Coordinates of C-alpha atoms in Angstrom, one line a residue:
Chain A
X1 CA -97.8 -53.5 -19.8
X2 CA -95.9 -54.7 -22.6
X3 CA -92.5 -54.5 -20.8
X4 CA -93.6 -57.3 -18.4
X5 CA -93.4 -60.2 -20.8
X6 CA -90.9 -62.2 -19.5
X7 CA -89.7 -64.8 -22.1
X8 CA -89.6 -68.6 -21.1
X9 CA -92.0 -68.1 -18.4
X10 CA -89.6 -68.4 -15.1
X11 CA -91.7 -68.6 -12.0
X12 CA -89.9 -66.8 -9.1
X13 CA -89.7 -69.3 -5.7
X14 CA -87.0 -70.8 -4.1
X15 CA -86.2 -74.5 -4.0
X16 CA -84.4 -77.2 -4.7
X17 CA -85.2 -77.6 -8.2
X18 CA -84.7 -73.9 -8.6
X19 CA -81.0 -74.2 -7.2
X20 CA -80.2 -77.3 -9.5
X21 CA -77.3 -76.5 -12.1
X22 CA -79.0 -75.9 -15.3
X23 CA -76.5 -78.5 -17.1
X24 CA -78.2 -81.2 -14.6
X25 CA -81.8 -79.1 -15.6
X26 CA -80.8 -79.5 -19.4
X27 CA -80.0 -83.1 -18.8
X28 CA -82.4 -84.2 -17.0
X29 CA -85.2 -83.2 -19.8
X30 CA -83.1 -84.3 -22.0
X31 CA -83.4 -87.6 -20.4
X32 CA -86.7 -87.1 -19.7
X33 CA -88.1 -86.8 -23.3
X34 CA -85.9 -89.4 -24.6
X35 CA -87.8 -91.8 -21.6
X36 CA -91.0 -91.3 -22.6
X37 CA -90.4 -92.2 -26.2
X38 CA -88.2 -95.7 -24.9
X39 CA -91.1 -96.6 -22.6
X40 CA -93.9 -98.9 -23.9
X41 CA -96.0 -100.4 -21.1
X42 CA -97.9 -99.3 -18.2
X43 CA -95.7 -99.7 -16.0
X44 CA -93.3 -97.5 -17.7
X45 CA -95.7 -94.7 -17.7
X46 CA -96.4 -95.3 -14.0
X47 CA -92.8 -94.3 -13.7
X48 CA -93.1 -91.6 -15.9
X49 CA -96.1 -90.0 -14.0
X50 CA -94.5 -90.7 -10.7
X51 CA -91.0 -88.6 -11.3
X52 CA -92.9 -85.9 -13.2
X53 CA -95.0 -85.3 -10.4
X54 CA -92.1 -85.9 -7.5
X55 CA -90.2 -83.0 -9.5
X56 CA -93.2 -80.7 -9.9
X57 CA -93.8 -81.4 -6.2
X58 CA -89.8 -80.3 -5.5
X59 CA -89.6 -77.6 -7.6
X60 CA -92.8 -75.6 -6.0
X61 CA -94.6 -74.1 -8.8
X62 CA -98.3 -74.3 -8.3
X63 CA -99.6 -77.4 -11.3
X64 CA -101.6 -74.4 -13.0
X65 CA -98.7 -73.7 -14.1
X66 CA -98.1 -76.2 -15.9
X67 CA -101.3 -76.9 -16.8
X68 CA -101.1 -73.1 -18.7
X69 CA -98.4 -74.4 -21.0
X70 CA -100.5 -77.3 -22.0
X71 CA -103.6 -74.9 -23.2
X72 CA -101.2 -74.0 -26.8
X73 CA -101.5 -77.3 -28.0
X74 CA -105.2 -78.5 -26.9
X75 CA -105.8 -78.8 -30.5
X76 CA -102.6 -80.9 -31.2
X77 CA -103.7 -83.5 -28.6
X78 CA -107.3 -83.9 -29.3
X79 CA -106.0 -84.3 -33.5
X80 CA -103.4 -86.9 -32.5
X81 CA -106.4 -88.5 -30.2
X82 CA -108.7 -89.0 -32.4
X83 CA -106.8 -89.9 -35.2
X84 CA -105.5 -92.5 -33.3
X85 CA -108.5 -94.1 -31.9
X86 CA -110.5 -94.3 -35.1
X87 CA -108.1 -95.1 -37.2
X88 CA -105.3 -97.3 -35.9
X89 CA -106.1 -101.2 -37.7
X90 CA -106.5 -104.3 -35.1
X91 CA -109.0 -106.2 -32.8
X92 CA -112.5 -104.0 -33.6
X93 CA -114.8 -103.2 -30.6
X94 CA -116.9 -100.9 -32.0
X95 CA -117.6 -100.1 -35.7
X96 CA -119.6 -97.4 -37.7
X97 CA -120.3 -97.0 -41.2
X98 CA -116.3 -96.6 -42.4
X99 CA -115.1 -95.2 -38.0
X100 CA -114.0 -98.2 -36.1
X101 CA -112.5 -98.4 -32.6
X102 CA -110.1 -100.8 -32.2
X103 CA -107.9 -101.9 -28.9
X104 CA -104.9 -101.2 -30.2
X105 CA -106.6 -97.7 -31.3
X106 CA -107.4 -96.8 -27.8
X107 CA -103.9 -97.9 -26.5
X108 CA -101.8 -96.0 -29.2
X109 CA -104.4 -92.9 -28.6
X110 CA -103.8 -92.8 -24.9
X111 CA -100.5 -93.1 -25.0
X112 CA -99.9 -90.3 -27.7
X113 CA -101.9 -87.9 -25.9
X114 CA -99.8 -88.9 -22.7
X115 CA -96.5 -88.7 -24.5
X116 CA -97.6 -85.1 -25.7
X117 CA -98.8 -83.8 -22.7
X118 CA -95.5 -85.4 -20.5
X119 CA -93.3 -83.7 -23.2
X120 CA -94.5 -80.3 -22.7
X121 CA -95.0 -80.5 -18.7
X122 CA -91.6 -81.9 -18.4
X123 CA -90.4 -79.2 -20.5
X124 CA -91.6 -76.5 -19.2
X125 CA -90.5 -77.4 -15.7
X126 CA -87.0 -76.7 -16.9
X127 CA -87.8 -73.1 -18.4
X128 CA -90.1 -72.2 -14.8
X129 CA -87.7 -73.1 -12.4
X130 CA -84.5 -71.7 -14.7
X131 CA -83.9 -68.3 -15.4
X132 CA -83.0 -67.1 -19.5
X133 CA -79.5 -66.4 -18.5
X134 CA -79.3 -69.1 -16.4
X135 CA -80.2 -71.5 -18.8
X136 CA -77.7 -70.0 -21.1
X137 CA -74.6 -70.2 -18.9
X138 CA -75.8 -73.7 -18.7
X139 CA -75.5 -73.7 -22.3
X140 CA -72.2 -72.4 -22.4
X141 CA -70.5 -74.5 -19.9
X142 CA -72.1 -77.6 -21.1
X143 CA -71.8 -77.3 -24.8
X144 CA -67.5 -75.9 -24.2
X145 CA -66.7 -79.4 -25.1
X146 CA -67.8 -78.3 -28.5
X147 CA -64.6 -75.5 -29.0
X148 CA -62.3 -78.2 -29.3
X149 CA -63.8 -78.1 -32.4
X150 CA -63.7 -74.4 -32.9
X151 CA -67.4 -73.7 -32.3
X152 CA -67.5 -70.4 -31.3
X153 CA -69.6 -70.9 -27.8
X154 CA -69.1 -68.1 -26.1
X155 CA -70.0 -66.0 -28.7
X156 CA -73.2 -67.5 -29.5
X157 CA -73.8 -67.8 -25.6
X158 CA -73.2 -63.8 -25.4
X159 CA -75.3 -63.2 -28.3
X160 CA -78.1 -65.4 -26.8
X161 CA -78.1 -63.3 -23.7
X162 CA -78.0 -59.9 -25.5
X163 CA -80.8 -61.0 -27.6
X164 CA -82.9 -61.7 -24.8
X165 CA -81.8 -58.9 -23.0
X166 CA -83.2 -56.3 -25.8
X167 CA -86.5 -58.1 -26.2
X168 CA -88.2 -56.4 -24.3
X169 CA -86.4 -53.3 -25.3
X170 CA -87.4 -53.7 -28.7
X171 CA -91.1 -55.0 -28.4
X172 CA -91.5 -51.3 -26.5
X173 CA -90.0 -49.7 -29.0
X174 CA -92.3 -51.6 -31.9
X175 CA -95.3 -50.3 -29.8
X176 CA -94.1 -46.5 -29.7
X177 CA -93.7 -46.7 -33.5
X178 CA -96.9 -48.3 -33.8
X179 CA -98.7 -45.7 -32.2
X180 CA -96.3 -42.7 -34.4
X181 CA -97.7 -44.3 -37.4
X182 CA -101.2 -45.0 -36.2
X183 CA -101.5 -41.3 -34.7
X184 CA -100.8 -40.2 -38.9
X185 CA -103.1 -42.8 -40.2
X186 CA -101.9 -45.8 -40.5
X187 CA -104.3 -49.2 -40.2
X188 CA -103.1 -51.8 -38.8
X189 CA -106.4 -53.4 -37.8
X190 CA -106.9 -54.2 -41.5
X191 CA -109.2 -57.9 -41.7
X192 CA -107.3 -57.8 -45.4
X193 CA -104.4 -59.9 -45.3
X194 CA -102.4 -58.0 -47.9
X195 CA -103.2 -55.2 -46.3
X196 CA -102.0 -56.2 -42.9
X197 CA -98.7 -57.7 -44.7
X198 CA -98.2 -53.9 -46.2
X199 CA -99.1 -52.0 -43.1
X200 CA -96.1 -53.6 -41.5
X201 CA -93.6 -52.9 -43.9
X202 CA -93.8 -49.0 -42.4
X203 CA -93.3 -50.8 -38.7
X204 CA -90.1 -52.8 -39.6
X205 CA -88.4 -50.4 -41.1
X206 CA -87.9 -48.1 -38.9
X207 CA -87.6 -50.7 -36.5
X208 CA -84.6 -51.9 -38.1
X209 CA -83.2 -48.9 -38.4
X210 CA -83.1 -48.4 -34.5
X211 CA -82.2 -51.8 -34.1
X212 CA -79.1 -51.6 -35.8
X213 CA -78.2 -48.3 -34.1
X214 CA -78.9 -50.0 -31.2
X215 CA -76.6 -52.8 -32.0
X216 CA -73.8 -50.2 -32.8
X217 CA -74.2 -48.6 -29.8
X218 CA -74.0 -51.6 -27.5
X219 CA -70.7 -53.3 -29.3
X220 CA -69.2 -49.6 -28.8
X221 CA -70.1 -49.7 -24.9
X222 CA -69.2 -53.5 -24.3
X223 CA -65.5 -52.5 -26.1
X224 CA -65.5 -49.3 -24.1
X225 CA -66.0 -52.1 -20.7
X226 CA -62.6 -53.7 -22.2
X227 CA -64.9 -57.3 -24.0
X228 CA -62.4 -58.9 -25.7
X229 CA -64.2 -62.1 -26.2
X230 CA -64.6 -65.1 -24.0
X231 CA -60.7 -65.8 -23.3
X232 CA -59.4 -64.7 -20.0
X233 CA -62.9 -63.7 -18.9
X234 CA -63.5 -64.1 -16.0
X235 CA -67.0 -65.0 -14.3
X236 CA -68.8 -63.2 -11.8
X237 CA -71.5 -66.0 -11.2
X238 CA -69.2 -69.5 -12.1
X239 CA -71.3 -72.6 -12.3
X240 CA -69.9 -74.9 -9.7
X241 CA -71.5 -78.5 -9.3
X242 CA -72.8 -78.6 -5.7
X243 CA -73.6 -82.4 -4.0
X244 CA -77.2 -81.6 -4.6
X245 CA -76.6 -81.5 -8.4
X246 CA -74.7 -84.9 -8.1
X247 CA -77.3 -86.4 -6.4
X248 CA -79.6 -85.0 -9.0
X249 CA -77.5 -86.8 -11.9
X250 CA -77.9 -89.9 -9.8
X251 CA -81.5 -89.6 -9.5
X252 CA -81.7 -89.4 -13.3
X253 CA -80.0 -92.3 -14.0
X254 CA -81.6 -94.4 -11.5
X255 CA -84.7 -92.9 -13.2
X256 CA -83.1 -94.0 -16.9
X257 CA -82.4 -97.7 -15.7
X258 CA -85.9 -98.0 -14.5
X259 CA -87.7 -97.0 -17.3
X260 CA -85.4 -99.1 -19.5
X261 CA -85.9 -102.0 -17.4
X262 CA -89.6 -101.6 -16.4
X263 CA -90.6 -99.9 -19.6
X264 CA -89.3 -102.2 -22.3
X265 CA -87.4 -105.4 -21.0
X266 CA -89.0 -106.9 -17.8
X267 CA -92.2 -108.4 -19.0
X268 CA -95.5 -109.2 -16.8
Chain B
X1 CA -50.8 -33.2 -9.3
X2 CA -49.9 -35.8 -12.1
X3 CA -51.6 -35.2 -15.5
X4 CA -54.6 -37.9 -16.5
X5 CA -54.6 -36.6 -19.6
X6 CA -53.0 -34.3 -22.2
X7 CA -53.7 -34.1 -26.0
X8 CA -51.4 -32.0 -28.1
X9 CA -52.9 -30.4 -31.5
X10 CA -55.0 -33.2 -31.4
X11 CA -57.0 -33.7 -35.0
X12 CA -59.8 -35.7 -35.8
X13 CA -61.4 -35.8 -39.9
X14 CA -64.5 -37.5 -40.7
X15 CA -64.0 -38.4 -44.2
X16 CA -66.6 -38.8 -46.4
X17 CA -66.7 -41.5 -49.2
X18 CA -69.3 -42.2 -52.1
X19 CA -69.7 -45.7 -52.8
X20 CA -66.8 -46.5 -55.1
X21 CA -64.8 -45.3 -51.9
X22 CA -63.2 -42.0 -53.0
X23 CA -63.2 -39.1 -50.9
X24 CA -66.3 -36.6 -51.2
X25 CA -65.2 -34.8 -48.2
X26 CA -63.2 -34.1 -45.0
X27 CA -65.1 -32.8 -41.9
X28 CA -62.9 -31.8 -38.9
X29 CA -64.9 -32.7 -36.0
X30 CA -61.9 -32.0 -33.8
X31 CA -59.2 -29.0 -34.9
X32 CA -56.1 -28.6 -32.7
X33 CA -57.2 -29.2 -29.3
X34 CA -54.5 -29.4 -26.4
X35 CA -55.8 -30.1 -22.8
X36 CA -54.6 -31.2 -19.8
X37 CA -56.6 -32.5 -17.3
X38 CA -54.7 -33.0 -13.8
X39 CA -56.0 -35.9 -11.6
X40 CA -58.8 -35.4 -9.3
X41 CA -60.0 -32.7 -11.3
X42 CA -64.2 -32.2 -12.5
X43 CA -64.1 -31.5 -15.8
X44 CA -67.0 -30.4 -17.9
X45 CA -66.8 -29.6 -21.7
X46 CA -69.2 -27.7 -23.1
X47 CA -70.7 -26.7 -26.3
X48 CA -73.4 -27.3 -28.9
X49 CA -74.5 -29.7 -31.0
X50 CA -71.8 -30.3 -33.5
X51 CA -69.0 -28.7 -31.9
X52 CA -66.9 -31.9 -31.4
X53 CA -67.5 -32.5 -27.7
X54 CA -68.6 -36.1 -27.9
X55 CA -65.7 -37.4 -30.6
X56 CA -63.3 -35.7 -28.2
X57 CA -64.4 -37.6 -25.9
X58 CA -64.4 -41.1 -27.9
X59 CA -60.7 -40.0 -27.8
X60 CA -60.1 -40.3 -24.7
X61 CA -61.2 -44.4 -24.4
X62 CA -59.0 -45.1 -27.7
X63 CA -62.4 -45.6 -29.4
X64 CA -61.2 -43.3 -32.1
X65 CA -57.7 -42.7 -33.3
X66 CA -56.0 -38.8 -33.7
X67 CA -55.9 -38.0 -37.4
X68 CA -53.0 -35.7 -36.1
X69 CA -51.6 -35.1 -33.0
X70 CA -51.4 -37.4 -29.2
X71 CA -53.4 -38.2 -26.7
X72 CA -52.1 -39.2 -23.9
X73 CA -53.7 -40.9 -21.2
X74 CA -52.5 -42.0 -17.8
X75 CA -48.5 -41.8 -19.5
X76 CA -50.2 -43.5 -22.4
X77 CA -50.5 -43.2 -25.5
X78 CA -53.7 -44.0 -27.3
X79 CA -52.6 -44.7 -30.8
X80 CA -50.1 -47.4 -29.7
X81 CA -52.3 -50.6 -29.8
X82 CA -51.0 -52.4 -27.2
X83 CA -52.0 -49.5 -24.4
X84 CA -55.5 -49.9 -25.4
X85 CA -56.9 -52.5 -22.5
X86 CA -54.9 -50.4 -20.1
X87 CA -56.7 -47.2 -21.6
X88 CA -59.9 -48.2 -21.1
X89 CA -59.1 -49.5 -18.0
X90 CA -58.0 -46.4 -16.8
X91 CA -60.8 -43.8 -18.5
X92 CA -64.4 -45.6 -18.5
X93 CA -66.8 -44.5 -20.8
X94 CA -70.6 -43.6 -19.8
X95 CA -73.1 -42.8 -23.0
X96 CA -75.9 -41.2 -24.0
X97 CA -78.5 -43.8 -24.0
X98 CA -78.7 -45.8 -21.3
X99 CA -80.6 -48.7 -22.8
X100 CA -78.2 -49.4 -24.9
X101 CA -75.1 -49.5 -22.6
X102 CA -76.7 -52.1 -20.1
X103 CA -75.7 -55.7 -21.2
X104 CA -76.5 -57.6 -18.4
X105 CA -80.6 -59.0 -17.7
X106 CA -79.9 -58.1 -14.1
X107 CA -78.8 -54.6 -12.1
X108 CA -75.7 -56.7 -10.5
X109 CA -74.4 -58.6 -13.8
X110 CA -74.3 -55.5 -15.7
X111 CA -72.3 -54.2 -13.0
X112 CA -70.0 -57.4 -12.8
X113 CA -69.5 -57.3 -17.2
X114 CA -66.6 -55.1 -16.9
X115 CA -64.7 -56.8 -14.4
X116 CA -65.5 -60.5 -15.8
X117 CA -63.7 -58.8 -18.9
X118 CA -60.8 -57.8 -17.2
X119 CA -60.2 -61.4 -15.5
X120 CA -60.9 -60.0 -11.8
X121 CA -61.1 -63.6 -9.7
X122 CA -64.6 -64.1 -9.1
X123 CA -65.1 -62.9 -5.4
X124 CA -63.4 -59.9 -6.3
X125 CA -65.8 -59.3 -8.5
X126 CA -68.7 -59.7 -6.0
X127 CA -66.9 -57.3 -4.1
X128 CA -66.3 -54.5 -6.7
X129 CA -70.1 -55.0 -7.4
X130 CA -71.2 -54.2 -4.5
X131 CA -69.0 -51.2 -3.2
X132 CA -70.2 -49.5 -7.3
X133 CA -73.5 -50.5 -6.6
X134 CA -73.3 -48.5 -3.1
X135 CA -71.5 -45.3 -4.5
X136 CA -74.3 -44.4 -6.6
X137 CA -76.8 -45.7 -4.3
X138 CA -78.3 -48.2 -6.3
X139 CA -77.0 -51.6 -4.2
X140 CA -81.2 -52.4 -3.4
X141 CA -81.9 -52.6 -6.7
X142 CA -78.9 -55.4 -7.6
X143 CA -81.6 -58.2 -8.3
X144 CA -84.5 -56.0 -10.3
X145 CA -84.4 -56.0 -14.2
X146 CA -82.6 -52.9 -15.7
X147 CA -85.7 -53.0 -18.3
X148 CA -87.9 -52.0 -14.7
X149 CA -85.7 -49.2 -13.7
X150 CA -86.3 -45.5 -14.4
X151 CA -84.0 -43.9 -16.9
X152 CA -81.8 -42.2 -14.2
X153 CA -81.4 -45.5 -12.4
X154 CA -80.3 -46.8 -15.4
X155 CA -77.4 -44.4 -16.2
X156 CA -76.4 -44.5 -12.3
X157 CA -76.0 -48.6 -13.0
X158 CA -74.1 -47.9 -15.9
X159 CA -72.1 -45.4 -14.3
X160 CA -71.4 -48.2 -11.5
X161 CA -70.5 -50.6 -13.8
X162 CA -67.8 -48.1 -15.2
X163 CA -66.7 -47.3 -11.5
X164 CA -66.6 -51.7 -10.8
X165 CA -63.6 -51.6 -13.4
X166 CA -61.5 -48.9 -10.7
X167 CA -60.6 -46.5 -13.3
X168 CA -58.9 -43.0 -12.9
X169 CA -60.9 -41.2 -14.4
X170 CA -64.8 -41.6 -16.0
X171 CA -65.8 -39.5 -19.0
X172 CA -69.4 -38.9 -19.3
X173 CA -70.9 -38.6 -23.1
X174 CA -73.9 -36.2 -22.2
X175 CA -74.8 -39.0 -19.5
X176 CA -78.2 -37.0 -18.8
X177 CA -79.4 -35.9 -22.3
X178 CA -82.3 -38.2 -22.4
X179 CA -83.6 -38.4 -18.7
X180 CA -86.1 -35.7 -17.2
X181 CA -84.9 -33.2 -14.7
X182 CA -85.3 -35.7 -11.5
X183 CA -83.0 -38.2 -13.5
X184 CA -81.1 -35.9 -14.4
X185 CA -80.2 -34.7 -11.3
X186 CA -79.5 -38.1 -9.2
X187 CA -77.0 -38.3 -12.2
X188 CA -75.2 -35.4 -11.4
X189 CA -75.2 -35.8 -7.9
X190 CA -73.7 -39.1 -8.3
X191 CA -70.9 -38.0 -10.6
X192 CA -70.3 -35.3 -8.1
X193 CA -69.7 -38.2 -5.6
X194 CA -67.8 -39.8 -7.0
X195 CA -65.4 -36.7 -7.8
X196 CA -65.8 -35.7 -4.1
X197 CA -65.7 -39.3 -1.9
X198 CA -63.7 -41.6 -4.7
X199 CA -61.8 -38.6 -5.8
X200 CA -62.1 -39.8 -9.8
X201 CA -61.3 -37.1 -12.0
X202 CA -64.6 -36.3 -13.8
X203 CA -65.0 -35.3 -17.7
X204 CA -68.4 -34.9 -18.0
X205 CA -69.1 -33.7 -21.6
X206 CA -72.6 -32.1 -21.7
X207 CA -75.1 -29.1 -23.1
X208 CA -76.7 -28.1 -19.9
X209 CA -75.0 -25.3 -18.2
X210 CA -76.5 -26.1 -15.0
X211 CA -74.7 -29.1 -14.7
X212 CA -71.5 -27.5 -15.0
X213 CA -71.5 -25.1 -12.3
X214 CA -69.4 -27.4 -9.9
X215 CA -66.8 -28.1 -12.0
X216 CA -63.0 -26.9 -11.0
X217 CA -62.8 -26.4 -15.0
X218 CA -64.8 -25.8 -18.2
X219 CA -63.6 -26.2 -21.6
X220 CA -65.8 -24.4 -24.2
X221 CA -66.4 -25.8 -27.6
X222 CA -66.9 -24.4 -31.0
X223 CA -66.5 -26.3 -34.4
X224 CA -63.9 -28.5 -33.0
X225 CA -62.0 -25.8 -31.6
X226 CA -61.1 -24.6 -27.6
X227 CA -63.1 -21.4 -27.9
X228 CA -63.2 -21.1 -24.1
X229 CA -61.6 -21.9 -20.8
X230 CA -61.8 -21.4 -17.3
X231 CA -63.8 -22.1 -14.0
X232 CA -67.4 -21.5 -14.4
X233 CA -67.0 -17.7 -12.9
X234 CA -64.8 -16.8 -15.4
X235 CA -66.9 -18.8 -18.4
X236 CA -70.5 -17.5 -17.2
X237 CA -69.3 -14.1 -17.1
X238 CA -69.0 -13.6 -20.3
X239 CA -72.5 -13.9 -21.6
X240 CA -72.5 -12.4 -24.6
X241 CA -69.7 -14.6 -25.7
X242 CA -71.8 -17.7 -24.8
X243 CA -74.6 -16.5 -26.2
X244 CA -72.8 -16.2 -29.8
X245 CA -72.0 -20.1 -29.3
X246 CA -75.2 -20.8 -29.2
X247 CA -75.3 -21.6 -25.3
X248 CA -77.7 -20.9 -23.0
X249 CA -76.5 -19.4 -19.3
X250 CA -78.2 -20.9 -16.2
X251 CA -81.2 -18.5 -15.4
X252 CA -79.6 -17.3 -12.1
X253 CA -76.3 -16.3 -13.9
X254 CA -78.4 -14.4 -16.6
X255 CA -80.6 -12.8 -14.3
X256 CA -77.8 -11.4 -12.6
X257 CA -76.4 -10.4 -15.8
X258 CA -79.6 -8.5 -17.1
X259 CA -79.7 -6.8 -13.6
X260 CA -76.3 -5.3 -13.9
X261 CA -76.8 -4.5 -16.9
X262 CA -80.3 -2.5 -15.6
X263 CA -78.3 -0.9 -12.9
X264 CA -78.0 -3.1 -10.1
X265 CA -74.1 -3.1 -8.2
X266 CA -73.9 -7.1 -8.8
X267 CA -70.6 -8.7 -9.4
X268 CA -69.7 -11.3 -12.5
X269 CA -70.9 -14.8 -12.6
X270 CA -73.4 -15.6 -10.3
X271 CA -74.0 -19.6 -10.4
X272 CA -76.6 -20.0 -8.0
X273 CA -79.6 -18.5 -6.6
X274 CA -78.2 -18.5 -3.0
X275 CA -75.5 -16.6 -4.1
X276 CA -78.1 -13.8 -6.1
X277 CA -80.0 -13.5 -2.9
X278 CA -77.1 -13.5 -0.9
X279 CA -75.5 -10.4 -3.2
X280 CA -79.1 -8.6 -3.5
X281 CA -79.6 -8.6 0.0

C-alpha cells in the first residue's frame, strides 16, 4: 500500500541509540563523515570499522538493514573500484596491453570503496534509529544559533515537518488521480519518452491544484489553533540533554582524537 | 445563562474583482443575522449548500471580519484585533476535511499543536493531551500515524485537539461531510459528549438533519438569511417549509408526516423511530 512509505527509513526498536538527542545523532555523523575523509592508514580504518560496528551493535537494528541502503549505490562503488585499481599511476604488479594494476591502485581502490560504503552505513544509522520529526526538532534546536542572524528557523523547521507530514497524503492522492485519468484513457505506460513527459502534465495539474487547496486549508486550521509563529510557543516534547547524551558527545570526541592521532599523526 | 455569542445584523459580502481589481460584483453570503447562543447550549445550523452556514461560522473564530454589524464572542468583540488570540481561544474551529486540519505526524502532537501555540508549560500540555485524547475516546491511538487512521478517527483527533486548547465553545464546519455513516456517527456521539460531560456549548453547522435532532436549538438557513428557528420539534414540523429550502427531513419525521397526512392521529415532529412506534402503538 502506497500509504506505508515511510520516508527516511526509521526502524521502530528501543535503545540507546534510539533515545540519543538527535543534535548528538546529527553530530556525531557529522563527525563521522568528516573521520573517514581525515583518516589515511589502516589503523585509522580499524577505528573506523570498530565504532561503526559498536554503534550498529547499540542501536539494534538488524545489519540488513544497513546493508539495504548500500544496494542504491552498487554501481557507484564497483565505478569508483575499478577506476581506481586500473588506473591509479605507481609501482606496477600486473600489466595488460594499456590496464595496469598498480599498489597504490589497489590501496586508493580499497579505500574509496570503504570510504563509500562507511559514508552511507554511518548515515543511515542516524535516519533508522531517528524519527522525521525528530530529526527536525533536532534541527531546530541545534541550528537556533542561526536567528541571531535572523534566519527564520522555526519557520523552515515547521515547514519541514508539514511537508513530510503531507507526503504521504499527497502520493495517495497522485494515485487516485492516476487511476481518474487512466479509467478515461490516459497512458501512462508509454516506452516513448515524450510521451511519458506529456502524459504527466494531466497528473500535475490537478495535483497542484489540490495541493494548494490543501495548503489553504491547513494555514486556515493552524491560525484557527491560535499559530502565531515560533515566539512564545511552547513545546510539548522539549529536547532536554540527558547524561547519556553527554556521555555520547564524549564518546565522539574520544573517537575524533583517535582517528586524528592514529589515522594521520602517529606513524608505524 | 451568560451569552457565548451574539451577532447583531451581522453582514458578510464576497466581493468580486476582475484582474485590474475593480469590483465585478458583491455576493452576500451572510444578510442580517442576529443570534444568540447562551452557554452550554447544542447548537446546530442548518441549511443548504450556499446558504451561508459555513462563513457564519468562520465568524465566529475571527477568521473573517463583519462587512456590517458585531459579533460578539465570549464579551468580545471580533473585529477588534487585539481580542483575536482570546477568540480563538475561546471558540475552536473543526473543518471539513480532516486531512487537512491534522498538523502533527503523530495522534498526540497534533493534539499538543494548539496548546504549544498558546504557551501552556510543557507538562500541562501532556496533561491536556491526554484528558482530549480520552473525551473522544481516542487516547490508544496517541502513538499511531493520523495518515493510518480512519476518517472518523481523524475528525475525533481533530476535535481533541480543539478541546486540548479548553475553549467555551467548539464550532463544527460540517465535521462529518466526508466520512461514511459509521464515521459519521462516532463524530456525533463525540460532540454530543462533549456537550453533555464537558458541558461545551456546541455549534455544529451541518446538512444532515439526522444529526440535528439532539440539539436544544436549530437555526435554519436560506441565502444568508435566518429563515428558521426553534428546537428540532418545532423545525421538523414544518415539512413543507423545509422541503422548499431544499432540505431533506429525517425518514422517521417524514414518515410520520406522510401518515398524518393519510389519516393516522399522529402528533408533529417525530425525531425518532422509538418515538413513531411508541405513538403507533
Amino acid at each position: 500500500m502506497i500509504r506505508d512509505i515511510t520516508i527516511g527509513q526509521y526502524y521502530s526498536t528501543d535503545s540507546l541509540i534510539h533515545r540519543l538527542d538527535p543534535r548528538v545523532k546529527l553530530v556525531g555523523t557529522l563527525c563521522y563523515i568528516i573521520s573517514l575523509f581525515l583518516i589515511n592508514n589502516w589503523p585509522g580504518y580499524i577505528i573506523a570499522t570498530a565504532f561503526l560496528f559498536m554503534v550498529i551493535a547499540l542501536s539494534r537494528v538488524p545489519v540488513k538493514f544497513m546493508v539495504r541502503g548500500l544496494r542504491a549505490i552498487v554501481l557507484l562503488l564497483i565505478i569508483a573500484g575499478v577506476v581506481n585499481l586500473f588506473f591509479t599511476p605507481g609501482e606496477e604488479l600486473w600489466a595488460w596491453k594499456k590496464l595496469s594494476i598498480t599498489k597504490e591502485g589497489i590501496t586508493m581502490a580499497s579505500t574509496m570503496v570503504l570510504r563509500l560504503i562507511f559514508l552511507i552505513m554511518g548515515s543511515s544509522i542516524m535516519t533508522l534509529t531517528t524519527t522525521p520529526n525528530n530529526l527536525t526538532d533536532g534541527l531546530e534546536k541545534g541550528l537556533s544559533f542561526l536567528k541571531i542572524f535572523k534566519a527564520p528557523v522555526h519557520e523552515m523547521a515547521m515547514m519541514m515537518s508539514i511537508a513530510l507530514r503531507f507526503i504521504p497524503i499527497l502520493l495517495e492522492e497522485t494515485d487516485k488521480i492516476m487511476k481518474a485519468q487512466i479509467a478515461r484513457g490516459a497512458d501512462f505506460e508509454s516506452k516513448n519518452l515524450i510521451k511519458k513527459a506529456k502524459a504527466l502534465v494531466p497528473l500535475l495539474v490537478p495535483l497542484f491544484v489540490s495541493a494548494f487547496r490543501r495548503a489553504n486549508d491547513l494555514a486556515l486550521a493552524m491560525e484557527a489553533r491560535c499559530y502565531r509563529g515560533g515566539d512564545g510557543r511552547t513545546k510539548m516534547k522539549p529536547l532536554i540533554y540527558k547524561k547519556a547524551d553527554a556521555a555520547a558527545y564524549l564518546v565522539i570526541l574520544l573517537y575524533m582524537i583517535a582517528c586524528i592521532y592514529f589515522g594521520r599523526i602517529f606513524k608505524f | 445563562m451568560k451569552s457565548i455569542l451574539s451577532t447583531k445584523n451581522l453582514t458578510f459580502d464576497y466581493i468580486r474583482r476582475d484582474d485590474e481589481g475593480n469590483v465585478e460584483g458583491i455576493t452576500t453570503a451572510v444578510d442580517d443575522v442576529t443570534l444568540d447562543v447562551k452557554e452550554g447550549d447544542f447548537i446546530a445550523i442548518l441549511g443548504a449548500n450556499g446558504s451561508g452556514k459555513s462563513t457564519l461560522a468562520k465568524h465566529i473564530n475571527a477568521i473573517l471580519y463583519p462587512t456590517e454589524g458585531t459579533v460578539f464572542v465570549d464579551g468580545k468583540d471580533t473585529s477588534d484585533d487585539k481580542n483575536i488570540w482570546d477568540i480563538r481561544q475561546c471558540a475552536g474551529m473543526v473543518f471539513q476535511n480532516p486531512d487537512n486540519q491534522i498538523i502533527g505526524q503523530i495522534v498526540e502532537e497534533d493534539v499538543g499543536f494548539g496548546p504549544e501555540n498558546l504557551g501552556v508549560p510543557t507538562k500541562e500540555i501532556w496533561e491536556r493531551v491526554e484528558e482530549s485524547l480520552k473525551a473522544v475516546h481516542m487516547y490508544e491511538y496517541r502513538k499511531k500515524s493520523p495518515n493510518k487512521l480512519s476518517g472518523g478517527q481523524k475528525q475525533r483527533v481533530s476535535i481533541a485537539g480543539v478541546l486540548a486548547m479548553h475553549p467555551k465553545c467548539i464550532v463544527l464546519d460540517e465535521p462529518t461531510a466526508m466520512l461514511d455513516p459509521s464515521g459519521r456517527k462516532e463524530v456525533i456521539r463525540a460532540i454530543r459528549a462533549l456537550n453533555d460531560v464537558e458541558k461545551i456549548t456546541v455549534i455544529l453547522i451541518t446538512h444532515y438533519m439526522e444529526e440535528t435532532i439532539h440539539a436544544n436549538k436549530i437555526f435554519v438557513m436560506d441565502k444568508g438569511k435566518i429563515a428558521m428557528e426553534g428546537t428540532p420539534k418545532e423545525i421538523f414540523s414544518k415539512v413543507e417549509m423545509l422541503k422548499k429550502l431544499r432540505l431533506d427531513v429525517p425518514q422517521v419525521t417524514l414518515l410520520a408526516y406522510e401518515l398524518k397526512k393519510a389519516g393516522l392521529p399522529l402528533p408533529d415532529g417525530i425525531l425518532t423511530t422509538e418515538e413513531l412506534i411508541c405513538q403507533l402503538s
